[in-house]
Coordinates of C-alpha atoms in Angstrom, one line a residue:
M1 CA 10.9 9.9 57.3
P2 CA 10.9 6.1 57.3
S3 CA 11.9 4.6 53.9
N4 CA 9.8 2.6 51.6
P5 CA 10.2 -1.2 51.0
Q6 CA 12.1 -0.9 47.7
T7 CA 14.6 1.5 49.2
L8 CA 15.2 -0.7 52.2
M9 CA 15.5 -3.7 50.0
L10 CA 18.1 -1.9 47.9
M11 CA 20.1 -1.0 51.0
L12 CA 20.0 -4.7 52.0
L13 CA 21.2 -5.8 48.5
G14 CA 23.8 -3.0 48.4
D15 CA 25.3 -4.1 51.8
F16 CA 25.3 -7.8 51.4
V17 CA 24.9 -8.8 47.7
L18 CA 26.5 -6.0 45.5
D19 CA 29.8 -7.1 43.9
R20 CA 29.7 -10.6 45.5
D21 CA 28.2 -12.6 42.6
V22 CA 25.5 -14.0 44.8
C23 CA 21.7 -14.0 44.9
V24 CA 19.5 -13.9 48.0
F25 CA 16.6 -16.2 48.9
S26 CA 13.3 -14.4 48.9
G27 CA 12.5 -15.9 52.3
S28 CA 15.6 -14.2 53.7
V29 CA 14.4 -10.8 52.3
I30 CA 11.0 -11.3 53.9
D31 CA 12.6 -12.1 57.3
V32 CA 14.8 -9.0 57.2
L33 CA 12.1 -6.6 56.1
D34 CA 9.7 -8.1 58.7
R35 CA 12.2 -6.6 61.3
L36 CA 11.4 -3.2 59.8
G37 CA 7.6 -3.7 60.1
I38 CA 7.1 -4.6 56.4
S39 CA 4.6 -7.4 55.7
S40 CA 5.5 -10.5 53.7
H41 CA 2.9 -9.5 51.1
A42 CA 4.5 -6.0 50.7
T43 CA 7.9 -7.6 50.3
R44 CA 6.8 -10.1 47.7
S45 CA 5.0 -7.4 45.7
T46 CA 8.1 -5.2 45.9
L47 CA 10.3 -8.0 44.6
T48 CA 8.0 -8.6 41.7
R49 CA 7.8 -4.9 40.8
M50 CA 11.6 -4.7 40.9
V51 CA 11.9 -7.6 38.5
N52 CA 9.4 -5.9 36.2
R53 CA 11.4 -2.7 36.4
G54 CA 14.7 -4.4 35.4
L55 CA 16.3 -4.0 38.8
L56 CA 16.3 -7.7 39.9
R57 CA 16.6 -11.1 38.2
R58 CA 15.2 -14.3 39.4
Q59 CA 17.2 -17.5 39.9
R60 CA 15.6 -20.8 41.0
D61 CA 17.6 -23.3 43.0
G62 CA 15.6 -26.4 43.8
R63 CA 12.3 -25.2 45.3
K64 CA 13.7 -21.9 46.4
M65 CA 13.5 -18.6 44.4
Y66 CA 16.6 -16.3 44.7
F67 CA 16.9 -12.8 43.5
G68 CA 20.0 -11.1 42.2
L69 CA 21.0 -7.6 41.0
T70 CA 20.8 -6.6 37.3
P71 CA 23.6 -4.5 35.9
R72 CA 21.3 -1.5 36.1
A73 CA 20.6 -2.0 39.8
A74 CA 24.3 -2.6 40.5
E75 CA 25.1 0.7 38.8
I76 CA 22.4 2.5 40.9
L77 CA 23.8 1.0 44.1
R78 CA 27.4 1.8 43.2
D79 CA 26.4 5.4 42.6
G80 CA 24.6 5.5 46.0
R81 CA 27.6 3.9 47.7
A82 CA 29.9 6.6 46.3
R83 CA 27.5 9.4 47.4
I84 CA 27.2 8.0 50.9
W85 CA 30.7 6.9 51.7
E86 CA 33.0 8.8 49.3
T87 CA 31.5 12.1 48.2
G88 CA 29.7 12.9 51.5
A89 CA 27.4 15.8 52.3
V90 CA 29.9 18.4 53.4
N91 CA 31.8 20.3 50.7
D92 CA 34.7 21.6 52.6
R93 CA 37.2 21.2 49.8
W94 CA 35.7 23.5 47.1
D95 CA 38.2 24.9 44.7
G96 CA 36.2 28.0 43.9
T97 CA 35.0 26.9 40.4
W98 CA 31.5 27.0 39.2
T99 CA 29.8 25.3 36.2
L100 CA 27.4 27.7 34.4
L101 CA 24.8 26.5 31.9
C102 CA 22.7 29.0 30.0
F103 CA 19.9 27.9 27.7
S104 CA 17.1 29.4 25.6
L105 CA 14.3 27.2 24.4
P106 CA 11.2 28.0 22.3
E107 CA 8.2 28.8 24.5
S108 CA 6.3 25.8 23.0
W109 CA 9.0 23.4 24.3
Q110 CA 7.4 22.8 27.7
R111 CA 8.4 19.2 28.0
Q112 CA 12.0 19.8 27.0
R113 CA 12.2 22.7 29.5
H114 CA 10.8 20.5 32.3
D115 CA 13.2 17.6 31.5
L116 CA 16.2 19.9 31.3
R117 CA 15.4 21.6 34.6
S118 CA 14.8 18.3 36.3
Q119 CA 18.1 16.9 35.3
L120 CA 19.9 20.0 36.2
A121 CA 18.4 20.1 39.7
W122 CA 19.3 16.4 40.1
S123 CA 22.9 17.2 39.1
G124 CA 23.3 20.0 41.7
F125 CA 22.4 23.0 39.6
G126 CA 20.3 25.9 40.9
P127 CA 18.6 28.6 38.8
L128 CA 20.4 32.0 39.2
Q129 CA 18.3 34.0 36.8
G130 CA 16.3 33.3 33.7
G131 CA 18.0 30.6 31.7
L132 CA 21.2 30.7 33.7
W133 CA 21.9 27.8 36.1
I134 CA 24.9 27.3 38.3
A135 CA 26.6 24.4 40.2
P136 CA 29.7 24.3 42.4
G137 CA 32.7 22.5 40.9
V138 CA 33.1 20.9 37.5
V139 CA 29.8 19.2 36.5
P140 CA 29.4 17.3 33.2
A141 CA 26.5 19.5 32.1
Q142 CA 27.3 19.0 28.4
D143 CA 26.3 15.4 28.8
I144 CA 22.9 16.4 30.1
V145 CA 22.4 18.8 27.3
D146 CA 23.5 16.3 24.6
G147 CA 21.5 13.5 26.1
L148 CA 18.3 15.6 25.8
G149 CA 19.2 16.7 22.2
L150 CA 19.4 20.4 23.3
S151 CA 23.1 21.1 22.4
A152 CA 22.1 23.8 19.9
H153 CA 20.1 25.6 22.6
A154 CA 22.5 25.6 25.5
R155 CA 26.1 26.7 26.4
V156 CA 28.3 25.4 29.2
F157 CA 31.1 27.4 31.0
H158 CA 33.4 26.9 33.9
A159 CA 34.3 30.1 35.8
R160 CA 35.2 31.7 39.1
A161 CA 33.2 34.5 40.8
A162 CA 34.8 38.0 40.9
D163 CA 36.0 39.3 44.3
L164 CA 33.1 41.7 44.6
T165 CA 30.5 38.9 44.1
D166 CA 28.6 38.0 47.3
I167 CA 28.7 34.2 46.9
G168 CA 26.6 33.6 50.0
Q169 CA 23.8 35.7 48.5
M170 CA 24.2 34.0 45.1
V171 CA 23.9 30.6 46.7
S172 CA 20.8 31.7 48.7
D173 CA 19.2 33.1 45.5
A174 CA 19.8 29.9 43.5
Y175 CA 19.0 27.2 46.0
D176 CA 16.3 26.3 48.5
L177 CA 18.6 26.4 51.6
A178 CA 15.7 26.1 54.0
G179 CA 14.5 22.9 52.3
L180 CA 18.0 21.4 52.3
A181 CA 18.6 22.2 55.9
A182 CA 15.2 20.8 56.9
R183 CA 16.1 17.3 55.5
Y184 CA 19.3 17.2 57.6
Q185 CA 17.5 18.4 60.7
D186 CA 14.8 15.7 60.2
F187 CA 17.7 13.1 60.1
L188 CA 19.2 14.5 63.3
D189 CA 15.8 14.6 65.0
R190 CA 15.2 10.9 64.2
W191 CA 18.7 9.5 64.9
E192 CA 20.3 11.6 67.6
G193 CA 18.4 9.8 70.3
P194 CA 17.8 6.0 70.7
A195 CA 17.8 4.1 67.4
P196 CA 14.2 3.8 65.9
Y197 CA 14.8 0.0 65.8
P198 CA 16.3 -2.1 68.5
D199 CA 17.3 -4.8 66.0
P200 CA 20.9 -3.9 64.7
L201 CA 20.3 -5.0 61.1
A202 CA 17.0 -3.2 60.8
A203 CA 18.5 -0.1 62.4
R204 CA 21.5 -0.1 60.0
L205 CA 19.4 -0.5 56.8
S206 CA 17.0 2.2 57.9
L207 CA 20.0 4.5 58.8
I208 CA 21.6 4.1 55.4
A209 CA 18.3 4.5 53.5
E210 CA 17.4 7.7 55.4
W211 CA 20.8 9.2 55.0
L212 CA 20.8 8.6 51.3
G213 CA 17.4 10.2 51.2
A214 CA 18.8 13.3 53.0
I215 CA 21.8 13.7 50.7
R216 CA 20.4 12.4 47.4
R217 CA 19.5 15.9 46.0
D218 CA 22.0 17.9 47.9
P219 CA 24.1 20.0 45.5
R220 CA 27.0 19.9 47.9
L221 CA 27.3 23.7 48.2
P222 CA 30.6 25.1 49.6
V223 CA 30.2 25.0 53.3
E224 CA 32.0 28.3 53.8
H225 CA 29.2 30.1 52.0
L226 CA 26.3 28.4 53.8
P227 CA 24.6 29.8 56.9
A228 CA 26.4 29.3 60.2
G229 CA 25.6 26.0 62.0
W230 CA 24.7 24.2 58.7
P231 CA 23.1 21.0 59.9
A232 CA 24.7 18.7 57.3
V233 CA 28.0 19.0 59.2
R234 CA 26.5 17.5 62.4
A235 CA 24.3 15.1 60.5
Q236 CA 27.2 13.7 58.6
K237 CA 29.3 13.1 61.7
L238 CA 26.3 11.4 63.4
F239 CA 25.7 9.2 60.3
R240 CA 29.4 8.1 60.2
D241 CA 29.5 7.4 63.9
L242 CA 26.3 5.3 63.7
D243 CA 27.4 3.6 60.5
T244 CA 30.7 2.5 62.2
A245 CA 29.0 1.3 65.3
S246 CA 26.3 -0.7 63.5
L247 CA 28.5 -2.5 60.9
A248 CA 29.8 -5.5 63.0
P249 CA 26.5 -6.4 64.8
A250 CA 24.5 -6.0 61.6
R251 CA 26.8 -8.3 59.6
T252 CA 26.8 -10.9 62.4
L253 CA 23.0 -11.0 62.3
A254 CA 22.9 -11.0 58.5
A255 CA 25.3 -14.0 58.3
D256 CA 22.7 -16.0 60.2
L257 CA 19.6 -14.6 58.4
L258 CA 20.6 -14.5 54.7
D259 CA 20.5 -17.5 52.5
L260 CA 22.8 -16.7 49.6
S261 CA 23.5 -18.6 46.4
D262 CA 26.1 -18.2 43.8
V263 CA 25.0 -16.5 40.6
H264 CA 24.3 -18.9 37.7
N265 CA 25.4 -17.5 34.4

């Protein structure tokens, strides 16, 4: 699915502003997002909302308004960068360890239960049974529990499955494999043919945004215990090939389009 203006703007900032101590002119952002079919009104509204949410800071230079990243936005973008280009979508180096978290909360704690489950799912956990959740590898689950003030109601373990355990079945029980596979198949359907945008910069920003959307909630399950032909393998290769091919032409175009200014402290 095409990405929303804020996601595309973050991809632009992550590619050309992050860790460079620069701000970008609002008019440049409008010009770039116009290439993705986003109106100037929608772009201006998105810039304002991102300032209000603490993701961007304004900086005036003469009659021009520039926008730079806040520390919070920079942290989000670095996390996304690591997920995209370092961690990847295919877990083919799993060491056989699992993180287990078991919890028992009072029935009346509906909000706390919802918050815990949401953060566990975001961190790659799946519900195995009752209050027992699992995630591949070593995950800092104790930080999640402590952050929610639930350390007295949860326990965290690191373990390996016994030889008789059907890990493939366990993974299938704990995770929505059909939903995970569908996101990668959607990415393949959209990007295996001609690029959705002829403009190289627009195509690159859309590519990165949609790939991040596909992998954002992927628990990175061990590929040897996933169904044959798992689409993330082909999708990741496609993304990396397109990323490499798009980098130089997108940067050449961005150099002409983007009006950047040094950050004023």
